[in-house]
Tab-separated table of C-alpha atoms in Angstrom:
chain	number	residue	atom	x	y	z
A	1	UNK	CA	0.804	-3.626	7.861
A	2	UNK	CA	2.271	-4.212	10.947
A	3	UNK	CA	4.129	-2.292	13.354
A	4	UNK	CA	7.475	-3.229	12.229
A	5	UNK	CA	9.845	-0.475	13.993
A	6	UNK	CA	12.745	-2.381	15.862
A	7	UNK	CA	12.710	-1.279	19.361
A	8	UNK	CA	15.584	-1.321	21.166
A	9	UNK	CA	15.973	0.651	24.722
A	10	UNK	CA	12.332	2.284	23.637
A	11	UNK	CA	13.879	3.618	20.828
A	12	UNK	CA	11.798	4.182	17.429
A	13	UNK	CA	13.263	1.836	14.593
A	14	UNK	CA	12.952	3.264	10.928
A	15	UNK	CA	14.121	2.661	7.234
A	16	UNK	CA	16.731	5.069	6.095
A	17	UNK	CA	18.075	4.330	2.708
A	18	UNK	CA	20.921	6.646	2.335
A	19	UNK	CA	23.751	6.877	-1.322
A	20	UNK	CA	26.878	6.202	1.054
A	21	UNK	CA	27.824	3.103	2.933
A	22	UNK	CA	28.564	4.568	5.988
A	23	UNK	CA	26.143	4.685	9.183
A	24	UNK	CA	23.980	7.904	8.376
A	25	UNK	CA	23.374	10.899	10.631
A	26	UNK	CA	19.559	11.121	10.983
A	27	UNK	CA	19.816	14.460	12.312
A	28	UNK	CA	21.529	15.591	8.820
A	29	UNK	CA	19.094	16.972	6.133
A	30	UNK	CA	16.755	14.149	5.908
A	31	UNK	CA	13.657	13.371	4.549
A	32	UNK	CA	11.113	12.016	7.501
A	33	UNK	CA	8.523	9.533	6.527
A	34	UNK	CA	6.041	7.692	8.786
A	35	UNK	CA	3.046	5.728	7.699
A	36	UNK	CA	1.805	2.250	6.144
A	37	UNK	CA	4.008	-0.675	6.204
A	38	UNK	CA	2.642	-1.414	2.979
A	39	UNK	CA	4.375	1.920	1.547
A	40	UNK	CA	7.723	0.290	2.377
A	41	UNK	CA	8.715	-1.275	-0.707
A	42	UNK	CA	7.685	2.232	-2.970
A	43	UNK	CA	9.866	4.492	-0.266
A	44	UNK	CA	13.000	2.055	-0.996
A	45	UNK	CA	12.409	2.224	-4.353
A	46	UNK	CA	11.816	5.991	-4.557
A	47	UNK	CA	15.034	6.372	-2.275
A	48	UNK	CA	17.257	4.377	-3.963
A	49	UNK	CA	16.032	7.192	-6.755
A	50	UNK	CA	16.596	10.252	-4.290
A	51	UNK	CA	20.016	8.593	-3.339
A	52	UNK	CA	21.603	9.372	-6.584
A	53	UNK	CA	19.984	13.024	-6.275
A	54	UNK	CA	21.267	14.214	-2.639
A	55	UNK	CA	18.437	13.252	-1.175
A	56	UNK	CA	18.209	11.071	2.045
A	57	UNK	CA	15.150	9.424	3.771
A	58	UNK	CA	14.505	7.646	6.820
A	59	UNK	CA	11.306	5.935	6.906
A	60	UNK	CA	9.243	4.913	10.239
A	61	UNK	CA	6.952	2.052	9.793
A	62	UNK	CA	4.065	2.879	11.940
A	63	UNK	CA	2.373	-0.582	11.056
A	64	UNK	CA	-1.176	1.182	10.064
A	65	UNK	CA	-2.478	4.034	7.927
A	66	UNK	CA	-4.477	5.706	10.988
A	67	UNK	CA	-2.191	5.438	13.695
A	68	UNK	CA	0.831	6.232	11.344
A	69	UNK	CA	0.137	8.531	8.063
A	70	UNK	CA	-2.497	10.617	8.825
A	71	UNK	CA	-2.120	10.827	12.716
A	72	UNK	CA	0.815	12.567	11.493
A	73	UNK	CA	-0.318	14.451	9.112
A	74	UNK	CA	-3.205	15.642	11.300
A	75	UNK	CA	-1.689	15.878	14.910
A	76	UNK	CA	2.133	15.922	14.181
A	77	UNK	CA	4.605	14.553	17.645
A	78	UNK	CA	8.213	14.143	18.568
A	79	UNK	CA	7.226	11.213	20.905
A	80	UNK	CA	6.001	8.615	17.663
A	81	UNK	CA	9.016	9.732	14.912
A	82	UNK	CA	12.061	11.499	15.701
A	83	UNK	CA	12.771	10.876	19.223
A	84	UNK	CA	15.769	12.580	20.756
A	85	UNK	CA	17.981	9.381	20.731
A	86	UNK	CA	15.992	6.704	18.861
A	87	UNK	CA	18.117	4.711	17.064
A	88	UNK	CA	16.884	3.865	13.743
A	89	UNK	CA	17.751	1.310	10.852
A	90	UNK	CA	19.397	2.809	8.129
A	91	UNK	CA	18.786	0.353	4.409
A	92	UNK	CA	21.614	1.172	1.607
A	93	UNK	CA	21.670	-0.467	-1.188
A	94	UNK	CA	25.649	-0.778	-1.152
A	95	UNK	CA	25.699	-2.328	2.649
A	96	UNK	CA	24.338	-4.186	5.461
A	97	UNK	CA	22.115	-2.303	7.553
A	98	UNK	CA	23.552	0.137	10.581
A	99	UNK	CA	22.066	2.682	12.370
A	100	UNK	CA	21.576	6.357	12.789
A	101	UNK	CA	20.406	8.499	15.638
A	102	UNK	CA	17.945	11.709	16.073
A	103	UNK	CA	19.659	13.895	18.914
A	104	UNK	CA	17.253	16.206	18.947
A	105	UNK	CA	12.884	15.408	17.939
A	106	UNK	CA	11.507	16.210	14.987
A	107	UNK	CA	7.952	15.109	13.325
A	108	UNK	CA	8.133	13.162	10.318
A	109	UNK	CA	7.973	15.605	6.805
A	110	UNK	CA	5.457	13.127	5.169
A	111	UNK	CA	2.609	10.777	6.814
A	112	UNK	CA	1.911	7.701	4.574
A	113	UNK	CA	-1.927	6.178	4.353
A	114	UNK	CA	-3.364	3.718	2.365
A	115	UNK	CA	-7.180	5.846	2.816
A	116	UNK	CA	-8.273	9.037	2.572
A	117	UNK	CA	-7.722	11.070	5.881
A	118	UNK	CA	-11.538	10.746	7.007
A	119	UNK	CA	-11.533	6.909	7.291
A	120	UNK	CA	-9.838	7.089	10.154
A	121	UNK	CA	-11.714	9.486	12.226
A	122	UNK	CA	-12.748	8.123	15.612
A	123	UNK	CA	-9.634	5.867	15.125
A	124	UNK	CA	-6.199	5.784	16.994
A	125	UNK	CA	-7.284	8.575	19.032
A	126	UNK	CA	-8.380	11.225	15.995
A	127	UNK	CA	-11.391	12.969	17.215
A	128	UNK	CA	-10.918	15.084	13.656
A	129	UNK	CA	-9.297	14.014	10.693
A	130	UNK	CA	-9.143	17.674	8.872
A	131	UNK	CA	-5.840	18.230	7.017
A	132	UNK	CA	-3.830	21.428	8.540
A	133	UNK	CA	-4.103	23.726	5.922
A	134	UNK	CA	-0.206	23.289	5.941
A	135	UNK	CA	-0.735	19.424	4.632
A	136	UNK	CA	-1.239	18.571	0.960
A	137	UNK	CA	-2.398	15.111	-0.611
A	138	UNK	CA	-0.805	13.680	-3.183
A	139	UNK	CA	-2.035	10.490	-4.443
A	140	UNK	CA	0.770	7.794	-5.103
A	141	UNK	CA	0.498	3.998	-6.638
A	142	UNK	CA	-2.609	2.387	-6.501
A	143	UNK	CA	-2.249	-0.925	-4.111
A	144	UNK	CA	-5.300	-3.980	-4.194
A	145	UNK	CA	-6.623	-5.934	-1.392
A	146	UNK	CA	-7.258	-9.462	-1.053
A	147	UNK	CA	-8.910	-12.149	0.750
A	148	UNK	CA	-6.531	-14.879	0.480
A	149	UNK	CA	-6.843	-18.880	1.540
A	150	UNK	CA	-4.712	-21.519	2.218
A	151	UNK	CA	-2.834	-22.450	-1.781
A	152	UNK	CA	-4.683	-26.340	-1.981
A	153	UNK	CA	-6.436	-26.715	-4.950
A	154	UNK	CA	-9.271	-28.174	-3.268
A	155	UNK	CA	-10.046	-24.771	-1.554
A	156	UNK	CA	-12.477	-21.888	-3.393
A	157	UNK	CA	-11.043	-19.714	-5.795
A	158	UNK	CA	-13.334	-16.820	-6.113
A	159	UNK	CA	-16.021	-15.026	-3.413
A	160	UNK	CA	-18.931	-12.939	-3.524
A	161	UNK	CA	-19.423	-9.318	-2.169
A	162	UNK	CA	-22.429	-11.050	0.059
A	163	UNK	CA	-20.217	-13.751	0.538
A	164	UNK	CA	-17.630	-11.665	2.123
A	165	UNK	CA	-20.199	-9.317	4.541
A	166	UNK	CA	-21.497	-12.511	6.034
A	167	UNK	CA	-18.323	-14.073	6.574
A	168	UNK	CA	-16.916	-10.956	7.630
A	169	UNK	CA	-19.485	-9.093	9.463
A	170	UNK	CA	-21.828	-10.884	10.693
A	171	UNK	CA	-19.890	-14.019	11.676
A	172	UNK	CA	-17.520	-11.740	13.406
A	173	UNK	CA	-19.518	-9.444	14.991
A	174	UNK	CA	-22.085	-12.389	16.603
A	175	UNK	CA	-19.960	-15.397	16.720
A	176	UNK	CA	-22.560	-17.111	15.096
A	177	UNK	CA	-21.359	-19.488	12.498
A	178	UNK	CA	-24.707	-20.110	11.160
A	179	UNK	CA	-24.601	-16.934	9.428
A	180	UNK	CA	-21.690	-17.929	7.327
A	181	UNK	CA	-21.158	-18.693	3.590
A	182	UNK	CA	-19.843	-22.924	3.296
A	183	UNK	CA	-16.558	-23.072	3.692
A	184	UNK	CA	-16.497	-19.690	6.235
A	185	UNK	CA	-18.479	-20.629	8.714
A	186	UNK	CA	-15.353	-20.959	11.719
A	187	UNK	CA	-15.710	-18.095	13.377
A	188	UNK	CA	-11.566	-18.724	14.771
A	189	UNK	CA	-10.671	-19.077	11.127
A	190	UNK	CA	-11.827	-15.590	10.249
A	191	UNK	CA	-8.719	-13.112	9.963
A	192	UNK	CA	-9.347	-9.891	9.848
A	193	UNK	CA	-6.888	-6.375	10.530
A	194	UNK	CA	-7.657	-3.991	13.497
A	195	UNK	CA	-9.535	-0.855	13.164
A	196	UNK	CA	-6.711	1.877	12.416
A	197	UNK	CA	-5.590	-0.315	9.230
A	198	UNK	CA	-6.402	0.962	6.151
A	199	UNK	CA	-6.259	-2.824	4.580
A	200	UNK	CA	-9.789	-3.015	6.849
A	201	UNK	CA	-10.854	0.169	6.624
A	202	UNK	CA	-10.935	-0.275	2.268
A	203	UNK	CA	-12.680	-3.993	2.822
A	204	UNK	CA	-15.285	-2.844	5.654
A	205	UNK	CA	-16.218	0.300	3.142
A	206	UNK	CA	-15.938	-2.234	-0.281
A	207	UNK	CA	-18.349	-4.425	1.280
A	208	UNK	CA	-20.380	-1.943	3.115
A	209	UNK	CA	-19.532	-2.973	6.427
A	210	UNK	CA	-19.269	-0.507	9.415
A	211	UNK	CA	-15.757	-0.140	9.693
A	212	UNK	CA	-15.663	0.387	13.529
A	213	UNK	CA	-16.983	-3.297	13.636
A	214	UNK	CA	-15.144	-5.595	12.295
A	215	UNK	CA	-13.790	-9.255	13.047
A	216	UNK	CA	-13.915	-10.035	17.107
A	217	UNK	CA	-10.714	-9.306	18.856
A	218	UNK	CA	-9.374	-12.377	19.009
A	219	UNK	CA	-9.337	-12.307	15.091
A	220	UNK	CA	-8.184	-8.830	14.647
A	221	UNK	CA	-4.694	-9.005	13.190
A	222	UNK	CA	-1.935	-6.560	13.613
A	223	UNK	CA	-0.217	-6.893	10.633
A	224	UNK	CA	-0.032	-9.018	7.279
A	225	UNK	CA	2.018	-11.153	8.841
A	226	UNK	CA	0.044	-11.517	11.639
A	227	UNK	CA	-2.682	-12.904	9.134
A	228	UNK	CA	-0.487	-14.958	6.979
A	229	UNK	CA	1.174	-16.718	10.228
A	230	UNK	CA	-2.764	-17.431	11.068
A	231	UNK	CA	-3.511	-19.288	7.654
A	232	UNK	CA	-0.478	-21.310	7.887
A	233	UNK	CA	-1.338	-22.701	11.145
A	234	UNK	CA	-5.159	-23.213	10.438
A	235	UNK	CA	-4.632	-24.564	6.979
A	236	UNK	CA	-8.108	-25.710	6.573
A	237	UNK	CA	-10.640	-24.681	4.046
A	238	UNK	CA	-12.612	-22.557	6.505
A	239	UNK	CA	-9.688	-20.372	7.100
A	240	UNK	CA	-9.734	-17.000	5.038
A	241	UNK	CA	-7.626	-13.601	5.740
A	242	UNK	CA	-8.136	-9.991	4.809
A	243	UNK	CA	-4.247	-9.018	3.352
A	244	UNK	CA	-3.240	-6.195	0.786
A	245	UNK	CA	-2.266	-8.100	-2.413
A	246	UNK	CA	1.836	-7.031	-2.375
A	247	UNK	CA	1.931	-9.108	0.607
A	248	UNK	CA	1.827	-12.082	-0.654
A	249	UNK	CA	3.962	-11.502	-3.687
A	250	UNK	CA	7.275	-13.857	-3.728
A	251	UNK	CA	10.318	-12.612	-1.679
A	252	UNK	CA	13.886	-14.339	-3.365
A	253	UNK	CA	11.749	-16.330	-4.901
A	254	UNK	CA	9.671	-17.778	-2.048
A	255	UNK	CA	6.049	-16.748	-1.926
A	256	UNK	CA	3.472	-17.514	0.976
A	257	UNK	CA	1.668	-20.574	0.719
A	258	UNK	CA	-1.655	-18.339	0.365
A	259	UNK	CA	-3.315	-17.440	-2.635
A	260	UNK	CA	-5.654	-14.744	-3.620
A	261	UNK	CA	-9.652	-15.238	-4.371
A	262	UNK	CA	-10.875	-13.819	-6.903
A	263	UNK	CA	-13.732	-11.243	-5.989
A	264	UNK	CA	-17.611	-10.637	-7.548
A	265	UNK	CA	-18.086	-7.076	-6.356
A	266	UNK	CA	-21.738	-6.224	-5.992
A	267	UNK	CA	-23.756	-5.747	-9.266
A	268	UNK	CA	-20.934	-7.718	-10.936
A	269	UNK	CA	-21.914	-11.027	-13.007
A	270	UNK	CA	-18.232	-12.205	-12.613
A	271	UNK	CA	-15.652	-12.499	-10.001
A	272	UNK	CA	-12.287	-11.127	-11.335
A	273	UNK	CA	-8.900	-11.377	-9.982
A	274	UNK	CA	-6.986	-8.124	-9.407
A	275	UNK	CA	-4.537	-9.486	-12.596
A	276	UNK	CA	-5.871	-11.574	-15.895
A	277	UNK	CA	-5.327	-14.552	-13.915
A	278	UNK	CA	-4.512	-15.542	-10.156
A	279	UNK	CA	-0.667	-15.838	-10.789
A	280	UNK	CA	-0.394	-13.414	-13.438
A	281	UNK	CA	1.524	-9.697	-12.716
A	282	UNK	CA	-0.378	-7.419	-15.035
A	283	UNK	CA	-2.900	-5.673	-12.847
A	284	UNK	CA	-5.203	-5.086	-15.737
A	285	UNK	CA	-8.722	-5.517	-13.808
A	286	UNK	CA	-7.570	-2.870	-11.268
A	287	UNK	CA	-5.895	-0.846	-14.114
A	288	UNK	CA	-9.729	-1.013	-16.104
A	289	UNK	CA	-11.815	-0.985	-12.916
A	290	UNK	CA	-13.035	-4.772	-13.310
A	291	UNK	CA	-11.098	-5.659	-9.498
A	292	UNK	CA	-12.882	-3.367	-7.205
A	293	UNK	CA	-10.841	-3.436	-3.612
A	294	UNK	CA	-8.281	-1.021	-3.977
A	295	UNK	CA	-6.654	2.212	-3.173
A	296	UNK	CA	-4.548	5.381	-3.735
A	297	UNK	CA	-1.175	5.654	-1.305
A	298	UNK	CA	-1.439	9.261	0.335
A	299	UNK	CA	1.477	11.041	0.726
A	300	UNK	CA	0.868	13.951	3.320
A	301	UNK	CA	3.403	16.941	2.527
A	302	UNK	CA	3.838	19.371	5.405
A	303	UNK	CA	4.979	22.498	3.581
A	304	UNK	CA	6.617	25.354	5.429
A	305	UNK	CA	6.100	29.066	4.693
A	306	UNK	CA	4.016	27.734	2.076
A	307	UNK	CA	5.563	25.049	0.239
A	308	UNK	CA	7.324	22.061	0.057
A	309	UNK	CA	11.020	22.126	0.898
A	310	UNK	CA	12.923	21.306	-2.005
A	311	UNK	CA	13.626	17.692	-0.458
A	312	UNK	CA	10.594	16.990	0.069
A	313	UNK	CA	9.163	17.969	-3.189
A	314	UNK	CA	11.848	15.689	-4.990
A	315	UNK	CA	10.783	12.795	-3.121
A	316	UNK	CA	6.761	13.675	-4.038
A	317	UNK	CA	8.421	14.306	-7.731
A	318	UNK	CA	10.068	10.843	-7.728
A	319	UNK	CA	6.922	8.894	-6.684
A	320	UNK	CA	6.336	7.796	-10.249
A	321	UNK	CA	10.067	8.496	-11.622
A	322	UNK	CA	10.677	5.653	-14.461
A	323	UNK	CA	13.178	3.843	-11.838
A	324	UNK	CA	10.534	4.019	-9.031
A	325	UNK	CA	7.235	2.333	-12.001
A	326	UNK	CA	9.782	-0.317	-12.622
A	327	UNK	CA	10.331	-1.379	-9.073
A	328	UNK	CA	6.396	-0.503	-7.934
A	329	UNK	CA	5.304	-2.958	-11.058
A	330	UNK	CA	7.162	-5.864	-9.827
A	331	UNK	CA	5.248	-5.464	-5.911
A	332	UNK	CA	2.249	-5.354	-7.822
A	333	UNK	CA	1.003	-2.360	-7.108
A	334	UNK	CA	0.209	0.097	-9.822
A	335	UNK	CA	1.431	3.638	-10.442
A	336	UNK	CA	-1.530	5.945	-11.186
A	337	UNK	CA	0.382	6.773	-14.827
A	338	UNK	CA	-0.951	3.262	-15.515
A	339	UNK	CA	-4.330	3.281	-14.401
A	340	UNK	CA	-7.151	4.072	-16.425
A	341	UNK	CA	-9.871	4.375	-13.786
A	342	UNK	CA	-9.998	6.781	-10.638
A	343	UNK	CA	-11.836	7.324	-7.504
A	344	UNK	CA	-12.463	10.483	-5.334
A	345	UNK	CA	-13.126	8.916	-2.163
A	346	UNK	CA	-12.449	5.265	-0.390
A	347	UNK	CA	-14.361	2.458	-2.382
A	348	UNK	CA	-15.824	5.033	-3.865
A	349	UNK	CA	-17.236	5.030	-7.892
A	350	UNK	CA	-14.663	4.931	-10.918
A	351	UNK	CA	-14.661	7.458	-13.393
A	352	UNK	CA	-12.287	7.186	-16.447
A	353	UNK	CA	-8.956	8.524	-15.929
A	354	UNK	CA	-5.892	9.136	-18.190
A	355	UNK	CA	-2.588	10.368	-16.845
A	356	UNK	CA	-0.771	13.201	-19.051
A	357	UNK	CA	1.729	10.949	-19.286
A	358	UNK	CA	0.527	7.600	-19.416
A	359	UNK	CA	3.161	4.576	-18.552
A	360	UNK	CA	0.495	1.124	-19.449
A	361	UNK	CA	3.410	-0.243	-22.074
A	362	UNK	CA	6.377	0.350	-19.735
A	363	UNK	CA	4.410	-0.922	-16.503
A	364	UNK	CA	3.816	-3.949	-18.281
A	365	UNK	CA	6.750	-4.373	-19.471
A	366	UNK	CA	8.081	-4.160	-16.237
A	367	UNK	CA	5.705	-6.083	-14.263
A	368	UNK	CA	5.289	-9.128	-16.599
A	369	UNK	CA	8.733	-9.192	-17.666
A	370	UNK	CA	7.255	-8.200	-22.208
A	371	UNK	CA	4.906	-5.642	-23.093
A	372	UNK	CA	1.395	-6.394	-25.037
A	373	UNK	CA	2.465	-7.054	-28.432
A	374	UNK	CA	0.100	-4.059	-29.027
A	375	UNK	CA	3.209	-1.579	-27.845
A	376	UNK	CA	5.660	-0.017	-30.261
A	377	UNK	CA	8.813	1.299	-28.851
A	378	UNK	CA	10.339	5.019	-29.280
A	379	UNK	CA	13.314	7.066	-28.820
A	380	UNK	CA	10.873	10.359	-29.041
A	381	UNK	CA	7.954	11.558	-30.172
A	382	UNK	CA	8.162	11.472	-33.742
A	383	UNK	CA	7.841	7.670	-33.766
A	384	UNK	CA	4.670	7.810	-32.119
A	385	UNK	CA	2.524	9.811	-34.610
A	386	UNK	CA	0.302	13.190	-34.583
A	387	UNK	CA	-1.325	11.911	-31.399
A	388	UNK	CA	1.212	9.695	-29.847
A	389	UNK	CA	4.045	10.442	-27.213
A	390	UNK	CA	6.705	8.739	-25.919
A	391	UNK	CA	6.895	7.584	-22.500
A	392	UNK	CA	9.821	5.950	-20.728
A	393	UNK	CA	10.449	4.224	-24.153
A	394	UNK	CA	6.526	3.075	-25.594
A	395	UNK	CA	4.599	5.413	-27.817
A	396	UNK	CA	1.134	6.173	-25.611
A	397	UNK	CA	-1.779	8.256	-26.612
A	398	UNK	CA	-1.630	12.329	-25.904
């Protein structure tokens, strides 16, 4: 999650995916977002959505969950987002990128985070992390984090929750490889993320590492790229990176030359990939709870004179639209309509969940390319029985 805004003349860069070809005014009714790089690919897919609907958004890329999400959700500026004159990159799905300019500030409308608001207090220069009692929380997709390797089949393939705090916390924090779990014991081939990213701040609390300490400088990454560029070059068996899981899924076909470990949490007698298998799209051990690193997206909604401006509450609406599931399966991430376990607080404990309008058949579907033989289609209700439903085309339970 790296700070991916293209600067140009100190100007802030952002995403704004807009229904018309033509270079967008940003100053026009927009939709403002700011937050997680790793939110990207769900805001294109929700605005491609919006689009069709009248509704235009330009998203900021702050790189991290604490210095972009909820620093603007809790301390909202015109110097980070919305600059009088930053130009900004406008995405449409019908043309090549142009770019659109704010004449006069503005703060962004929604902050993105990968954590809970309180994980980053005493980060990126939050002394409090309170929401504004203007600020509401709604959860969005559900994303998984990975330590990944180098892809040579000579290398592990799974890791333990003790595994992971040695490498991770007390090879970084001393330098002192003889605290390390065979093959982690290279202190320079430890990758981890700096402290305002919420990829760290979900591992440090998973593992029950103090998040304000975690890899030493030199191995604190900005970004996933950052990490992945770090594996590539030490390709060696000792070499392991912290990375959120959508990362390292294949772009055009082309997917980094990393692959994902699979992870014993503690009290676990088996290490479990996030999917049924290290390749495989379906998600189901995050889905059931089996994968344990993982988290909500927050979307933080500044309301005005008490709620939501219509524009904003279409984009919150859209978050888990059919067209937005189909495109946040294939990322492998999971919309919360598909998850069957929940959890109140970062890595904190699942209790069983069931959306009102469950979506397991269609995510599926749309992540693995066929749904579990166990789905049956429908039109509408009545195919689905006394205490069925239909749901973007699959009979699911009431």
């Amino acid at each position: 999650m790296r700070r991916s805004l293209l600067v140009a003349a100190g100007a802030v860069a952002s995403l704004l995916i807009a229904p018309t070809a033509q270079a967008a005014d940003c100053d026009s009714d927009v939709v403002l977002i700011r937050g997680s790089s790793a939110s990207q690919k769900l805001i294109e897919a929700v605005a491609k959505v919006a689009a069709t609907q009248n509704v235009k958004i330009v998203y900021s890329s702050s790189g991290s969950s604490c210095l972009g999400g909820v620093y603007e959700a809790v301390t909202p500026t015109t110097t980070t987002t919305g600059r009088a004159g930053s130009a900004s990159t406008i995405y449409d799905v019908n043309a090549p990128t142009a770019t659109c300019t704010f004449s006069t500030p503005r703060v962004a409308d929604i902050g993105v985070s990968d954590v809970y608001a309180p994980a980053c207090e005493g980060v990126a220069g939050l002394s409090t992390t309170t929401l504004p009692a203007d600020v509401t929380d709604t959860l969005g997709p559900v994303q998984a984090f990975t330590l990944a390797v180098n892809d040579d089949p000579s290398f592990p393939v799974a890791i333990s929750s003790e595994a992971a705090f040695n490498t991770f916390g007390i090879v970084g924090r001393n330098g002192d490889a003889s605290f390390g779990v065979t093959p982690w014991t290279t202190v320079a081939d430890i990758f981890g993320r700096k402290l305002d990213s919420g990829t760290w701040q979900t591992w440090a609390r998973s593992l029950g590492l103090p998040p304000q300490k975690p890899v030493t400088d030199a191995q604190q990454k900005s970004g996933a790229k950052d990490v992945l560029a770090a594996l590539d070059t030490s390709n060696r068996a000792s070499a392991i990176g912290i990375i959120a899981l959508n990362d390292i899924v294949p772009t055009n076909g082309v997917a980094p030359k990393v692959r994902p470990l699979a992870f014993r949490a503690k009290g676990q007698d088996f290490a479990y990939y996030p999917s049924s298998t290290s390749t495989a799209s379906d998600m189901i051990n995050v889905r059931d709870g089996h994968y344990a690193v993982w988290a909500n997206l927050h979307f933080f909604a500044r309301k005005t004179n008490g709620s939501h401006s219509p524009k904003v509450a279409k984009v919150l609406e859209l978050l888990e639209s059919k067209e937005a599931v189909s495109v946040v399966a294939k990322t492998r991430a999971v919309p919360t309509c598909a998850m069957q376990v929940q959890r109140t607080t970062d890595a904190g404990d699942f209790s069983a969940y069931k959306a009102e309008k469950p979506c397991g058949c269609f995510f599926e579907q749309e992540a693995s390319g066929v749904a579990p033989a166990s789905c049956t289609t429908c039109t509408d209700d009545s195919a689905c029985g006394a205490n069925g439903q239909c749901v973007f085309g699959f009979c699911e339970a009431k």
